[in-house]
Short mmCIF file of C-alpha atoms in Angstrom, two decimals:
data_model
loop_
_atom_site.label_atom_id
_atom_site.label_comp_id
_atom_site.label_asym_id
_atom_site.label_seq_id
_atom_site.Cartn_x
_atom_site.Cartn_y
_atom_site.Cartn_z
CA MET A 144 101.05 -173.14 -44.41
CA THR A 145 102.58 -171.95 -41.14
CA GLY A 146 101.44 -168.79 -39.36
CA LEU A 147 104.52 -166.89 -40.55
CA GLY A 148 103.89 -168.12 -44.06
CA GLN A 149 100.29 -166.87 -43.94
CA ILE A 150 101.43 -163.48 -42.65
CA ALA A 151 104.04 -163.23 -45.41
CA ALA A 152 101.55 -164.28 -48.08
CA ALA A 153 99.00 -161.68 -46.96
CA PHE A 154 101.75 -159.04 -46.81
CA ALA A 155 102.89 -159.74 -50.37
CA GLN A 156 99.37 -160.08 -51.75
CA THR A 157 98.29 -156.75 -50.23
CA LEU A 158 101.29 -154.91 -51.67
CA TRP A 159 100.66 -156.41 -55.12
CA THR A 160 96.88 -155.92 -55.16
CA THR A 161 97.10 -152.26 -54.11
CA ARG A 162 100.34 -151.48 -55.97
CA THR A 163 101.21 -147.96 -57.03
CA GLY A 164 100.00 -147.07 -60.49
CA ARG A 165 97.42 -149.83 -60.81
CA ALA A 166 94.48 -148.52 -62.79
CA ARG A 167 91.26 -148.16 -60.84
CA ALA A 168 89.29 -150.01 -63.51
CA ASP A 169 91.69 -152.97 -63.37
CA PHE A 170 91.43 -153.06 -59.57
CA GLU A 171 87.61 -152.96 -59.71
CA ARG A 172 87.56 -155.94 -62.09
CA TRP A 173 89.75 -157.90 -59.68
CA GLN A 174 87.55 -156.91 -56.74
CA ALA A 175 84.36 -157.93 -58.56
CA ARG A 176 85.78 -161.38 -59.41
CA THR A 177 87.01 -161.93 -55.85
CA LEU A 178 83.70 -160.82 -54.38
CA GLN A 179 81.74 -163.13 -56.66
CA ARG A 180 83.84 -166.14 -55.62
CA TRP A 181 83.26 -165.25 -51.97
CA LEU A 182 79.52 -164.88 -52.49
CA ALA A 183 79.29 -168.28 -54.15
CA ARG A 184 81.72 -170.17 -51.89
CA ASP A 185 81.69 -168.59 -48.42
CA LEU A 186 78.39 -166.78 -48.02
CA PRO A 187 76.25 -169.98 -47.83
CA GLY A 188 78.54 -171.38 -45.12
CA VAL A 189 76.52 -169.72 -42.34
CA ASP A 190 72.86 -170.19 -41.52
CA PHE A 191 71.76 -166.59 -42.09
CA TYR A 192 72.80 -166.72 -45.76
CA ARG A 193 72.19 -170.44 -46.37
CA ASP A 194 69.62 -169.89 -49.11
CA ALA A 195 70.66 -166.41 -50.21
CA PRO A 196 71.38 -165.88 -53.93
CA PRO A 197 75.04 -164.97 -54.63
CA ARG A 198 74.22 -161.39 -55.62
CA LEU A 199 75.29 -158.60 -53.30
CA GLU A 200 72.51 -156.19 -54.19
CA THR A 201 69.80 -158.67 -53.17
CA LEU A 202 71.17 -159.32 -49.68
CA PRO A 203 69.49 -157.63 -46.69
CA ILE A 204 71.18 -154.72 -44.97
CA ILE A 205 72.20 -155.77 -41.45
CA ASP A 206 73.55 -154.02 -38.38
CA LYS A 207 74.90 -154.71 -34.91
CA ALA A 208 71.45 -155.58 -33.53
CA THR A 209 70.81 -158.08 -36.35
CA VAL A 210 74.08 -159.91 -35.71
CA MET A 211 73.77 -160.03 -31.94
CA ALA A 212 70.14 -161.19 -32.09
CA ASP A 213 71.37 -164.50 -33.56
CA PHE A 214 75.14 -164.57 -33.43
CA ALA A 215 75.24 -168.30 -34.22
CA ALA A 216 73.61 -167.69 -37.60
CA PHE A 217 76.56 -165.57 -38.76
CA ASN A 218 79.48 -167.89 -37.95
CA ARG A 219 80.47 -171.29 -39.29
CA GLY A 220 80.94 -172.78 -35.83
CA ARG A 221 77.37 -171.85 -34.84
CA ILE A 222 78.80 -170.25 -31.70
CA THR A 223 75.92 -168.67 -29.81
CA ALA A 224 76.15 -165.25 -28.20
CA GLU A 225 75.98 -166.89 -24.77
CA ALA A 226 78.87 -169.23 -25.57
CA GLY A 227 80.76 -166.35 -27.14
CA TRP A 228 80.45 -164.16 -24.07
CA ARG A 229 81.55 -167.03 -21.81
CA ALA A 230 84.61 -167.60 -23.98
CA TYR A 231 85.41 -163.88 -24.13
CA GLU A 232 85.21 -163.53 -20.35
CA THR A 233 87.34 -166.63 -19.65
CA THR A 234 89.83 -168.08 -22.14
CA GLY A 235 89.20 -165.71 -25.07
CA SER A 236 88.64 -168.59 -27.46
CA HIS A 237 86.08 -171.24 -28.37
CA ALA A 238 87.16 -174.45 -30.12
CA GLY A 239 90.31 -172.79 -31.42
CA VAL A 240 88.51 -169.65 -32.61
CA SER A 241 89.43 -166.34 -30.96
CA ILE A 242 86.50 -164.42 -29.50
CA GLY A 243 86.68 -160.67 -28.98
CA ALA A 244 84.28 -157.82 -28.32
CA SER A 245 83.88 -154.16 -29.15
CA THR A 246 84.36 -151.47 -26.52
CA GLY A 247 80.66 -150.56 -26.66
CA THR A 248 81.00 -146.84 -27.35
CA SER A 249 77.37 -146.57 -28.47
CA GLY A 250 76.07 -148.55 -25.52
CA ASN A 251 75.98 -152.12 -26.87
CA ARG A 252 78.95 -154.43 -27.26
CA THR A 253 79.39 -156.72 -30.23
CA LEU A 254 81.19 -160.05 -30.41
CA TYR A 255 83.52 -161.11 -33.18
CA ALA A 256 84.97 -164.54 -33.98
CA ILE A 257 88.19 -164.98 -35.96
CA THR A 258 90.27 -168.03 -36.84
CA PRO A 259 94.09 -168.20 -36.58
CA ALA A 260 94.38 -168.04 -40.39
CA GLU A 261 92.27 -164.87 -40.44
CA GLN A 262 94.40 -163.37 -37.66
CA HIS A 263 97.52 -164.00 -39.74
CA ARG A 264 95.92 -162.49 -42.85
CA TRP A 265 94.89 -159.40 -40.86
CA LEU A 266 98.41 -158.93 -39.51
CA GLY A 267 100.07 -159.33 -42.90
CA THR A 268 97.57 -156.89 -44.40
CA ILE A 269 98.01 -154.13 -41.83
CA LEU A 270 101.79 -154.47 -41.94
CA ALA A 271 101.71 -154.00 -45.71
CA LYS A 272 99.53 -150.91 -45.38
CA ALA A 273 101.03 -149.25 -42.30
CA LEU A 274 104.64 -150.51 -42.05
CA PRO A 275 105.67 -151.79 -45.49
CA ARG A 276 109.39 -151.26 -44.73
CA PHE A 277 109.50 -153.31 -41.52
CA LEU A 278 111.53 -156.01 -43.34
CA VAL A 279 114.43 -153.59 -43.79
CA GLN A 280 113.76 -151.23 -40.89
CA HIS A 281 113.02 -153.12 -37.67
CA GLU A 282 109.98 -151.90 -35.78
CA ARG A 283 108.90 -151.73 -32.14
CA VAL A 284 105.18 -151.03 -32.21
CA ALA A 285 103.31 -149.77 -29.15
CA VAL A 286 99.55 -150.25 -29.34
CA ILE A 287 97.85 -148.14 -26.65
CA LEU A 288 94.15 -148.92 -26.42
CA PRO A 289 91.53 -149.58 -23.74
CA GLN A 290 91.15 -153.19 -24.84
CA ASN A 291 93.48 -155.89 -26.14
CA SER A 292 92.69 -158.02 -29.17
CA ALA A 293 93.67 -161.48 -30.31
CA LEU A 294 94.57 -159.86 -33.63
CA TYR A 295 97.86 -158.66 -32.14
CA ASP A 296 98.95 -162.06 -30.86
CA GLY A 297 100.91 -163.15 -33.94
CA ALA A 298 102.95 -159.97 -34.29
CA ASN A 299 105.96 -161.12 -32.26
CA ARG A 300 106.75 -164.20 -34.33
CA SER A 301 109.37 -162.35 -36.36
CA ARG A 302 112.63 -160.90 -35.08
CA LEU A 303 111.97 -157.90 -37.33
CA LEU A 304 108.91 -156.80 -35.40
CA ARG A 305 108.08 -156.40 -31.74
CA LEU A 306 104.61 -155.37 -30.69
CA GLN A 307 103.64 -154.50 -27.15
CA PHE A 308 100.10 -153.78 -26.00
CA PHE A 309 99.55 -151.08 -23.37
CA ASP A 310 96.21 -151.33 -21.59
CA LEU A 311 94.70 -147.89 -21.04
CA ARG A 312 92.43 -149.27 -18.35
CA ARG A 313 95.49 -149.37 -16.08
CA GLY A 314 95.85 -145.60 -16.40
CA LEU A 315 98.19 -143.88 -18.82
CA GLU A 316 100.49 -142.45 -16.13
CA SER A 317 101.27 -145.94 -14.85
CA LEU A 318 102.16 -147.02 -18.41
CA LEU A 319 104.60 -144.21 -19.18
CA PRO A 320 107.74 -145.77 -17.60
CA THR A 321 107.21 -149.06 -19.47
CA LEU A 322 106.42 -147.21 -22.68
CA GLY A 323 109.58 -145.15 -22.36
CA ALA A 324 111.69 -148.27 -21.76
CA PHE A 325 110.15 -149.96 -24.81
CA ALA A 326 111.18 -146.93 -26.95
CA PRO A 327 108.62 -147.53 -29.69
CA THR A 328 109.44 -146.68 -33.27
CA THR A 329 105.70 -146.66 -34.07
CA ILE A 330 102.80 -145.75 -31.77
CA VAL A 331 99.14 -146.56 -32.43
CA ALA A 332 96.75 -144.85 -30.02
CA PRO A 333 93.60 -142.72 -29.79
CA PRO A 334 94.15 -139.01 -30.57
CA ARG A 335 93.68 -137.90 -26.94
CA VAL A 336 96.40 -140.38 -25.86
CA LEU A 337 98.88 -139.16 -28.47
CA ARG A 338 98.12 -135.58 -27.47
CA HIS A 339 98.74 -136.45 -23.82
CA LEU A 340 102.06 -138.06 -24.80
CA ALA A 341 102.92 -134.97 -26.84
CA GLU A 342 102.44 -132.85 -23.73
CA HIS A 343 103.94 -135.15 -21.07
CA ALA A 344 106.39 -137.67 -22.61
CA ASN A 345 109.40 -135.73 -23.87
CA GLU A 346 111.65 -138.80 -24.12
CA LEU A 347 109.59 -140.53 -26.84
CA ALA A 348 110.95 -140.27 -30.39
CA PRO A 349 108.87 -142.51 -32.70
CA ARG A 350 109.31 -142.65 -36.48
CA ARG A 351 105.61 -143.11 -37.19
CA LEU A 352 102.36 -142.26 -35.43
CA PHE A 353 98.88 -143.58 -36.12
CA VAL A 354 95.61 -142.58 -34.50
CA GLY A 355 92.70 -144.96 -34.22
CA ALA A 356 89.59 -145.80 -32.19
CA GLU A 357 88.34 -142.18 -32.05
CA THR A 358 87.57 -139.28 -34.37
CA LEU A 359 90.64 -137.16 -35.09
CA ASP A 360 89.95 -133.46 -34.52
CA PRO A 361 92.08 -130.67 -36.05
CA ILE A 362 93.21 -129.30 -32.68
CA ASP A 363 94.63 -132.69 -31.70
CA ARG A 364 96.32 -133.21 -35.07
CA MET A 365 98.09 -129.85 -34.88
CA ALA A 366 99.35 -130.41 -31.31
CA ILE A 367 100.59 -133.96 -32.01
CA GLU A 368 102.31 -133.17 -35.31
CA ALA A 369 103.94 -130.04 -33.88
CA ARG A 370 105.44 -131.93 -30.92
CA PHE A 371 106.72 -135.00 -32.80
CA GLY A 372 107.50 -133.35 -36.15
CA LEU A 373 105.74 -136.20 -37.95
CA ARG A 374 102.82 -136.52 -40.31
CA LEU A 375 100.04 -138.21 -38.36
CA GLY A 376 98.55 -141.33 -39.93
CA GLU A 377 95.17 -142.89 -39.30
CA ILE A 378 93.92 -146.45 -38.94
CA TYR A 379 90.18 -146.88 -39.33
CA MET A 380 89.30 -150.17 -37.70
CA ALA A 381 86.29 -151.56 -35.85
CA THR A 382 84.97 -154.84 -34.52
CA GLU A 383 83.83 -155.58 -38.05
CA GLY A 384 87.29 -155.32 -39.61
CA LEU A 385 90.11 -153.14 -40.92
CA PHE A 386 88.54 -150.45 -43.10
CA ALA A 387 91.20 -147.87 -43.98
CA VAL A 388 94.86 -146.96 -43.41
CA SER A 389 96.78 -143.79 -44.29
CA CYS A 390 99.39 -143.92 -47.03
CA ARG A 391 102.82 -142.27 -46.82
CA HIS A 392 101.25 -138.98 -47.96
CA GLY A 393 98.85 -139.00 -45.02
CA ARG A 394 95.77 -139.74 -47.14
CA LEU A 395 93.36 -142.31 -45.73
CA HIS A 396 92.55 -145.12 -48.21
CA LEU A 397 89.69 -147.57 -47.85
CA ALA A 398 90.68 -151.25 -47.55
CA GLU A 399 88.83 -152.20 -50.71
CA ASP A 400 91.20 -155.12 -51.20
CA ALA A 401 89.29 -156.86 -48.37
CA ASN A 402 85.92 -155.08 -48.35
CA VAL A 403 83.28 -153.80 -50.72
CA PHE A 404 81.89 -150.46 -49.60
CA GLU A 405 78.45 -149.18 -50.50
CA PHE A 406 77.57 -145.67 -49.40
CA GLU A 407 74.33 -144.29 -48.05
CA PRO A 408 74.14 -140.51 -48.66
CA MET A 409 73.81 -138.24 -45.64
CA ALA A 410 73.58 -134.49 -45.05
CA GLY A 411 76.31 -132.16 -46.27
CA GLY A 412 77.72 -134.52 -48.89
CA LEU A 413 78.71 -137.10 -46.26
CA VAL A 414 78.15 -140.83 -46.56
CA SER A 415 77.65 -143.75 -44.18
CA PRO A 416 79.16 -147.05 -45.35
CA LEU A 417 77.68 -150.49 -45.79
CA VAL A 418 80.55 -152.97 -45.58
CA THR A 419 80.93 -156.46 -47.04
CA GLY A 420 84.10 -158.22 -45.86
CA PHE A 421 84.95 -160.67 -48.64
CA ARG A 422 88.13 -161.95 -46.93
CA ARG A 423 86.31 -163.23 -43.86
CA ARG A 424 85.24 -166.85 -43.98
CA PHE A 425 84.33 -167.86 -40.41
CA GLN A 426 82.08 -164.99 -39.35
CA ILE A 427 80.26 -163.58 -42.35
CA MET A 428 79.18 -159.96 -42.59
CA ALA A 429 77.61 -158.68 -45.78
CA ARG A 430 76.09 -155.23 -46.28
CA TYR A 431 76.75 -154.37 -42.64
CA ARG A 432 75.66 -150.83 -41.81
CA MET A 433 78.40 -148.95 -40.01
CA ASN A 434 77.64 -146.14 -37.61
CA ASP A 435 80.17 -143.72 -39.09
CA LEU A 436 80.11 -140.63 -41.26
CA LEU A 437 82.76 -140.24 -43.97
CA ARG A 438 83.68 -137.52 -46.40
CA LEU A 439 84.99 -139.23 -49.52
CA SER A 440 87.70 -137.60 -51.59
CA ASP A 441 87.33 -136.80 -55.27
CA ARG A 442 91.05 -135.98 -55.65
CA PRO A 443 93.70 -138.46 -56.84
CA CYS A 444 96.35 -139.27 -54.25
CA PRO A 445 100.03 -138.74 -55.15
CA CYS A 446 100.81 -142.21 -53.76
CA GLY A 447 99.18 -143.73 -56.87
CA SER A 448 97.01 -146.21 -54.96
CA PRO A 449 93.93 -147.52 -56.75
CA LEU A 450 92.00 -147.45 -53.46
CA GLN A 451 89.35 -144.81 -52.74
CA ALA A 452 90.67 -142.00 -50.55
CA VAL A 453 88.75 -140.53 -47.61
CA ASP A 454 89.16 -136.86 -46.71
CA GLU A 455 87.77 -137.23 -43.21
CA ILE A 456 86.10 -139.59 -40.77
CA VAL A 457 83.63 -137.03 -39.49
CA GLY A 458 82.15 -138.88 -36.54
CA ARG A 459 79.42 -141.24 -35.49
CA LEU A 460 75.92 -141.26 -36.90
CA ASP A 461 74.68 -141.42 -33.29
CA ASP A 462 76.14 -137.97 -32.71
CA VAL A 463 74.38 -136.18 -35.55
CA PHE A 464 71.93 -133.67 -34.04
CA VAL A 465 68.55 -134.24 -35.71
CA PHE A 466 65.92 -131.50 -35.36
CA ASP A 467 62.28 -131.55 -36.46
CA ARG A 468 61.61 -127.98 -37.52
CA ALA A 469 58.25 -126.25 -37.14
CA ASP A 470 57.78 -126.26 -40.92
CA GLY A 471 57.96 -130.07 -40.94
CA ALA A 472 61.50 -130.31 -42.27
CA ARG A 473 63.95 -132.70 -40.65
CA VAL A 474 67.34 -131.00 -40.26
CA LEU A 475 70.60 -132.85 -39.60
CA VAL A 476 73.58 -131.01 -38.10
CA THR A 477 76.72 -133.15 -38.33
CA PRO A 478 79.58 -133.21 -35.77
CA ASP A 479 82.16 -131.70 -38.12
CA VAL A 480 80.31 -128.43 -38.74
CA MET A 481 79.77 -127.94 -34.99
CA ARG A 482 83.43 -128.69 -34.21
CA ASN A 483 84.60 -126.30 -36.91
CA ALA A 484 82.26 -123.53 -35.72
CA VAL A 485 83.75 -123.64 -32.22
CA LEU A 486 87.37 -123.93 -33.36
CA ASP A 487 87.01 -121.10 -35.88
CA ALA A 488 85.48 -118.82 -33.24
CA ALA A 489 88.67 -118.37 -31.20
CA ARG A 490 92.22 -119.61 -31.66
CA ASP A 491 92.82 -120.13 -27.93
CA ILE A 492 90.20 -122.88 -27.64
CA ALA A 493 92.30 -125.99 -26.97
CA ASP A 494 89.54 -128.36 -25.85
CA PHE A 495 85.77 -128.42 -25.60
CA ARG A 496 82.65 -130.61 -25.62
CA ILE A 497 79.33 -130.06 -27.40
CA ARG A 498 76.46 -132.09 -25.96
CA ARG A 499 72.82 -132.18 -26.87
CA GLU A 500 71.16 -132.76 -23.52
CA ASP A 501 67.51 -132.34 -24.55
CA ARG A 502 65.35 -131.62 -27.56
CA GLU A 503 66.15 -127.90 -27.55
CA GLU A 504 69.16 -127.78 -25.20
CA ILE A 505 72.79 -127.69 -26.34
CA VAL A 506 75.56 -127.51 -23.75
CA LEU A 507 78.98 -126.16 -24.71
CA LEU A 508 81.63 -127.23 -22.19
CA LEU A 509 84.73 -125.03 -22.12
CA GLN A 510 87.86 -124.98 -19.97
CA PRO A 511 87.70 -122.86 -16.81
CA ASP A 512 90.66 -120.67 -17.79
CA LEU A 513 89.41 -119.81 -21.30
CA PRO A 514 88.91 -116.02 -21.61
CA GLU A 515 85.29 -114.92 -21.45
CA ALA A 516 85.51 -113.24 -24.85
CA SER A 517 86.48 -116.54 -26.46
CA ALA A 518 83.67 -118.36 -24.66
CA ARG A 519 81.14 -115.81 -25.93
CA ALA A 520 82.52 -116.10 -29.46
CA ALA A 521 82.21 -119.90 -29.42
CA SER A 522 78.67 -119.77 -28.07
CA ALA A 523 77.67 -117.15 -30.66
CA ALA A 524 79.19 -119.27 -33.43
CA LEU A 525 77.00 -122.24 -32.47
CA VAL A 526 73.90 -120.03 -32.22
CA GLN A 527 74.64 -118.64 -35.67
CA LEU A 528 75.23 -122.12 -37.07
CA PHE A 529 71.81 -123.30 -35.89
CA ALA A 530 70.10 -120.06 -36.92
CA ALA A 531 71.37 -120.48 -40.48
CA ARG A 532 69.29 -123.66 -40.56
CA ALA A 533 66.25 -121.90 -39.05
CA LEU A 534 66.85 -123.63 -35.71
CA ALA A 535 66.89 -121.98 -32.28
CA PRO A 536 67.99 -124.44 -29.59
CA GLN A 537 69.21 -122.96 -26.32
CA VAL A 538 73.02 -122.94 -26.19
CA THR A 539 74.35 -122.93 -22.62
CA VAL A 540 78.02 -122.49 -21.77
CA ARG A 541 79.43 -124.41 -18.83
CA ARG A 542 82.97 -124.26 -17.47
CA GLU A 543 84.48 -127.63 -16.72
CA ALA A 544 87.96 -129.12 -16.55
CA MET A 545 88.54 -131.56 -19.41
CA VAL A 546 89.49 -134.67 -17.46
CA PHE A 547 91.60 -137.30 -19.23
CA GLU A 548 89.64 -140.57 -18.98
CA PRO A 549 91.83 -143.37 -20.39
CA HIS A 550 89.10 -146.03 -20.24
CA ARG A 551 86.54 -144.04 -22.23
CA LYS A 552 86.51 -142.98 -25.85
CA LEU A 553 86.54 -139.24 -26.39
CA ARG A 554 83.47 -137.79 -28.07
CA ARG A 555 83.80 -134.03 -28.39
CA VAL A 556 80.37 -133.87 -30.01
CA GLU A 557 77.83 -136.12 -28.35
CA CYS A 558 74.08 -136.48 -28.67
CA ARG A 559 72.68 -137.60 -25.33
CA TYR A 560 69.10 -136.77 -26.25
CA ARG A 561 66.98 -139.67 -27.41
CA PRO A 562 63.41 -138.87 -28.56
CA GLY A 563 60.92 -140.54 -26.26
CA ALA A 564 63.38 -140.77 -23.39
CA ARG A 565 62.38 -137.41 -22.00
CA SER A 566 60.94 -134.20 -23.33
#
């Protein structure tokens, strides 16, 4: 089958598998059958799972460190990490397999290997989820990210779709003239980039907007939607795969037609997912622990999708503030409750950062021109939040201009303290 044929097949299959009105129980039966075939056929194709029984619950939980410790054991080509990095830094491929890497937000970069057939499947899948009408309504898609991906390479094979990548590492201001000339009908970018465009690019008039690569905060959503008059969609994607896309009602749905999600419970009713990608055949990842916090929805979505909806991607597990209280209790304070405390304290807070610098030191960064009364209210809200959990870290307010850094992911809540690093 040609590349276009593979894209079309994935597009049609995705629409049918996740069709409106399909009963959840019927979908789960299909998913279980598909997973079982993958476990029996594809799982043993790599060395790490060579002798593993074809039962998901018996497989070990893995993470980024596990994969990168022996990258060759997780891919059919036995491509080592060393060979993968050489390919990534030169041609971007190894023996016909595309090699990419994560941006390394948490400090360590991860390789991924994907075949042309898998690239085509990915493209057909995301088109079905994000732009299902592109066959009748031609699209010009601008992807604005700090790193390109081989996944986008097949998008321009059809006259109905043009995709142009804009490299944030070049600086957003230098990209604006080209972006304006491209006149995108759809823009995919991190929230801070879309907010910058909302404030500085009056000529843009897209039909659809999607955020990705960073946590979407309420203050960014409101500013972006107000400027463009559009409902903001989300694409939840990582090195490990495509995990969720918003439907036409703006609800984020997990990509359970390509992944099985298991959920580890966290504080405040949140969960952290373990992901098994049963559509991937070259590089196998089963029960891969993600570093994200999700709030699952218990409400049906009006779109009628059988896929699990997500109310919010709260943030990264790395940025949960973990305190060991004097009474021996371990207390977790998640990014969302800290963000909400600051935003609810004063309506004129347009940007901020919360950083844990040391075991008992929290720094609240606020804009220089924010009124002092609002700064005091935000600081008091954080103190009260911690006090309600019988915690008393020192909260220090600093004034600092919020510099737009196109090459770095925005983390409004960030834990820089690592136990053992310093006291």
